[in-house]
Short mmCIF file of C-alpha atoms in Angstrom, two decimals:
data_model
loop_
_atom_site.label_atom_id
_atom_site.label_comp_id
_atom_site.label_asym_id
_atom_site.label_seq_id
_atom_site.Cartn_x
_atom_site.Cartn_y
_atom_site.Cartn_z
CA ILE W 1 -14.89 -5.58 -3.43
CA THR W 2 -14.35 -6.95 0.05
CA SER W 3 -16.20 -10.14 0.92
CA PRO W 4 -18.78 -9.84 3.73
CA ALA W 5 -16.87 -12.36 5.87
CA LEU W 6 -13.60 -10.43 5.50
CA TRP W 7 -15.41 -7.16 6.21
CA LEU W 8 -16.92 -8.58 9.43
CA ARG W 9 -13.56 -9.99 10.48
CA SER W 10 -11.90 -6.61 9.86
CA CYS W 11 -14.59 -4.80 11.86
CA PHE W 12 -14.05 -7.23 14.74
CA CYS W 13 -10.28 -6.68 14.61
CA TYR W 14 -10.77 -2.89 14.60
CA LEU W 15 -12.98 -3.26 17.68
CA LEU W 16 -10.25 -5.31 19.40
CA ILE W 17 -7.64 -2.67 18.51
CA ARG W 18 -9.79 0.05 20.10
CA LEU W 19 -10.60 -2.07 23.17
CA TYR W 20 -7.16 -3.50 23.95
CA PHE W 21 -4.48 -1.47 22.16
CA ASP W 22 -5.53 2.06 21.22
CA PRO W 23 -8.90 3.54 22.25
CA ASP W 24 -8.32 6.44 19.83
CA PHE W 25 -7.77 4.23 16.76
CA SER W 26 -9.87 5.37 13.81
CA VAL W 27 -10.22 3.42 10.57
CA GLU W 28 -10.86 6.64 8.66
CA GLU W 29 -7.77 8.34 10.09
CA PHE W 30 -5.65 5.25 9.45
CA THR W 31 -6.88 5.05 5.84
CA ARG W 32 -6.15 8.74 5.28
CA GLY W 33 -2.61 8.28 6.63
CA ALA W 34 -2.11 5.07 4.62
CA LYS W 35 -3.07 6.91 1.40
CA GLN W 36 -0.58 9.67 2.14
CA ALA W 37 2.15 7.13 2.95
CA PHE W 38 1.36 5.15 -0.21
CA SER W 39 1.58 8.27 -2.36
CA LEU W 40 4.87 9.39 -0.81
CA VAL W 41 6.52 5.95 -0.87
CA SER W 42 5.38 5.18 -4.42
CA LYS W 43 6.84 8.49 -5.66
CA LEU W 44 10.14 7.87 -3.87
CA LEU W 45 10.26 4.37 -5.39
CA SER W 46 9.65 5.75 -8.87
CA GLN W 47 12.45 8.30 -8.36
CA HIS W 48 14.78 5.54 -7.07
CA LYS W 49 15.26 7.42 -3.77
CA LEU W 50 15.36 4.30 -1.64
CA ASP W 51 17.57 5.88 1.04
CA LEU W 52 14.65 8.18 1.98
CA LEU W 53 12.43 5.16 2.70
CA GLU W 54 14.41 3.86 5.69
CA GLU W 55 12.10 5.44 8.30
CA LEU W 56 8.92 4.33 6.51
CA VAL W 57 9.67 0.83 5.20
CA SER W 58 10.99 -2.19 7.12
CA ASP W 59 14.57 -3.33 6.46
CA GLU W 60 13.36 -6.64 4.98
CA ALA W 61 10.95 -4.96 2.56
CA LEU W 62 13.56 -2.38 1.61
CA LYS W 63 16.06 -5.10 0.76
CA VAL W 64 13.55 -6.77 -1.58
CA LEU W 65 12.68 -3.41 -3.17
CA LYS W 66 16.33 -2.57 -3.85
CA GLU W 67 16.73 -5.80 -5.80
CA LYS W 68 13.54 -5.31 -7.81
CA ILE W 69 13.99 -1.59 -8.53
CA SER W 70 17.54 -2.08 -9.82
CA VAL W 71 16.31 -4.15 -12.80
CA LEU W 72 13.03 -2.32 -13.43
CA PRO W 73 12.54 -0.64 -16.82
CA ASP W 74 12.07 3.14 -16.68
CA ASN W 75 8.44 3.04 -17.82
CA HIS W 76 7.57 0.55 -15.06
CA ARG W 77 9.39 2.67 -12.48
CA ASP W 78 7.44 5.73 -13.67
CA ALA W 79 4.19 3.79 -13.26
CA LEU W 80 4.88 3.18 -9.56
CA ALA W 81 4.21 6.84 -8.68
CA ALA W 82 0.74 7.60 -7.35
CA GLU W 83 -0.34 11.19 -6.84
CA LEU W 84 -2.67 11.56 -3.86
CA ASP W 85 -5.50 12.89 -6.04
CA ALA W 86 -5.01 10.02 -8.53
CA ILE W 87 -5.92 7.36 -5.95
CA MET W 88 -9.34 6.22 -7.10
CA TYR W 89 -10.22 3.62 -4.45
CA THR W 90 -8.77 2.28 -1.22
CA THR W 91 -9.79 -0.67 0.91
CA GLU W 92 -8.28 -2.87 3.55
CA GLY W 93 -7.44 -6.37 2.40
CA ASP W 94 -6.72 -8.00 5.73
CA VAL W 95 -6.27 -7.08 9.38
CA ARG W 96 -4.14 -9.22 11.72
CA ILE W 97 -3.46 -8.96 15.43
CA TYR W 98 -0.68 -11.15 16.75
CA TYR W 99 1.89 -11.63 19.49
CA ASP W 100 5.47 -12.73 18.90
CA ASP W 101 7.42 -15.23 21.03
CA ASP W 102 8.57 -12.43 23.36
CA GLY W 103 4.98 -11.32 24.08
CA ARG W 104 5.17 -8.17 21.95
CA LYS W 105 1.83 -7.06 20.42
CA PHE W 106 1.50 -6.21 16.72
CA VAL W 107 -1.21 -5.16 14.28
CA ARG W 108 -0.84 -5.57 10.51
CA ILE W 109 -3.23 -4.01 8.04
CA LEU W 110 -2.99 -4.78 4.33
CA MET W 111 -4.27 -1.87 2.24
CA ARG W 112 -5.20 -2.08 -1.44
CA PHE W 113 -5.00 0.98 -3.65
CA TRP W 114 -6.27 1.61 -7.20
CA TYR W 115 -4.70 4.63 -8.86
CA LEU W 116 -4.40 6.32 -12.23
CA ASN W 117 -0.99 6.81 -13.81
CA GLY W 118 -0.02 8.21 -17.20
CA ALA W 119 3.25 6.25 -17.61
CA ASN W 120 4.02 4.93 -21.08
CA LEU W 121 3.16 1.28 -20.50
CA PRO W 122 2.38 -1.22 -23.24
CA ASP W 123 -1.27 -2.18 -23.66
CA GLU W 124 -0.38 -5.66 -22.53
CA ILE W 125 2.48 -6.77 -20.37
CA PRO W 126 3.89 -10.09 -21.65
CA GLY W 127 2.60 -13.03 -19.66
CA GLU W 128 0.06 -10.87 -17.85
CA ALA W 129 -3.51 -9.74 -18.29
CA LYS W 130 -4.37 -6.61 -20.23
CA VAL W 131 -3.65 -3.36 -18.40
CA PHE W 132 -6.76 -1.23 -17.81
CA GLN W 133 -6.66 2.05 -19.70
CA ILE W 134 -8.81 5.15 -19.46
CA MET W 135 -8.89 7.92 -22.06
CA PHE W 136 -9.48 11.53 -21.01
CA GLY W 137 -10.21 14.60 -23.09
CA ASP W 138 -11.60 15.07 -26.59
CA GLU W 139 -10.15 13.96 -29.94
CA ASN W 140 -7.53 16.75 -29.94
CA THR W 141 -6.34 16.36 -26.34
CA LYS W 142 -6.52 12.64 -25.70
CA GLU W 143 -4.70 11.52 -22.59
CA LYS W 144 -4.28 7.83 -21.78
CA LYS W 145 -4.03 6.74 -18.17
CA HIS W 146 -3.66 3.27 -16.72
CA LEU W 147 -5.65 2.03 -13.74
CA LEU W 148 -3.06 0.26 -11.61
CA THR W 149 -3.19 -1.51 -8.26
CA ALA W 150 -0.84 -1.70 -5.31
CA ASN W 151 -0.87 -3.55 -1.99
CA TYR W 152 0.95 -2.07 1.00
CA GLU W 153 1.04 -3.80 4.37
CA PHE W 154 1.35 -1.56 7.43
CA GLN W 155 2.54 -2.82 10.80
CA ARG W 156 2.60 -1.22 14.21
CA GLU W 157 3.88 -2.57 17.50
CA PHE W 158 1.49 -1.90 20.40
CA THR W 159 3.74 -3.18 23.17
CA GLU W 160 4.05 -0.66 26.00
CA GLY W 161 7.04 1.59 25.37
CA ALA W 162 7.22 0.88 21.61
CA LYS W 163 7.30 3.75 19.11
CA PRO W 164 3.74 4.56 17.96
CA ASP W 165 4.72 4.52 14.28
CA TRP W 166 3.31 2.45 11.46
CA THR W 167 5.90 0.79 9.22
CA ILE W 168 5.34 -0.61 5.73
CA THR W 169 6.38 -4.26 5.78
CA ARG W 170 5.34 -5.32 2.28
CA ILE W 171 4.96 -3.49 -1.03
CA GLU W 172 3.41 -5.06 -4.11
CA HIS W 173 2.69 -3.39 -7.43
CA PRO W 174 1.28 -6.24 -9.56
CA LYS W 175 2.42 -6.22 -13.20
CA LEU W 176 5.16 -3.71 -12.32
CA LEU W 177 7.31 -4.93 -9.41
CA GLU W 178 7.58 -8.67 -10.02
#
């Protein structure tokens, strides 16, 4: 749950984005797009199709992902995938507006996702807290799903003439991609 101070700060940043960068910016539309991007990118990660991420993920983040994915066990890689309808909750973690040394304008929004995944993960991951599990169905058709989290940071440059695309600059799947 977002703290009231962080929520107020985020609302203020969204107001600044609408006033100074993009009068058509909508938090709801951004969140909808972020969920779709998260689902697509997480599936491509789980399928080890990193070459298809080049337009969506920054070069720096992609380099880190390539190193981590190459040593990831299959069950952890399977757990990265998030179907759009399996995303249970989404919230922004942080919103930043900044200028670089050349005067270019940027916005970064950290999104947090909670999603269900049926990958065959152990009940506890060594050195980590217990993984949340949810059982569906009756005694004959039990299905175990894990409630997992992911943090994706989206960045967009708002300098005049820049491409109006959001890029993922950081991807974290705690307990899976470490």
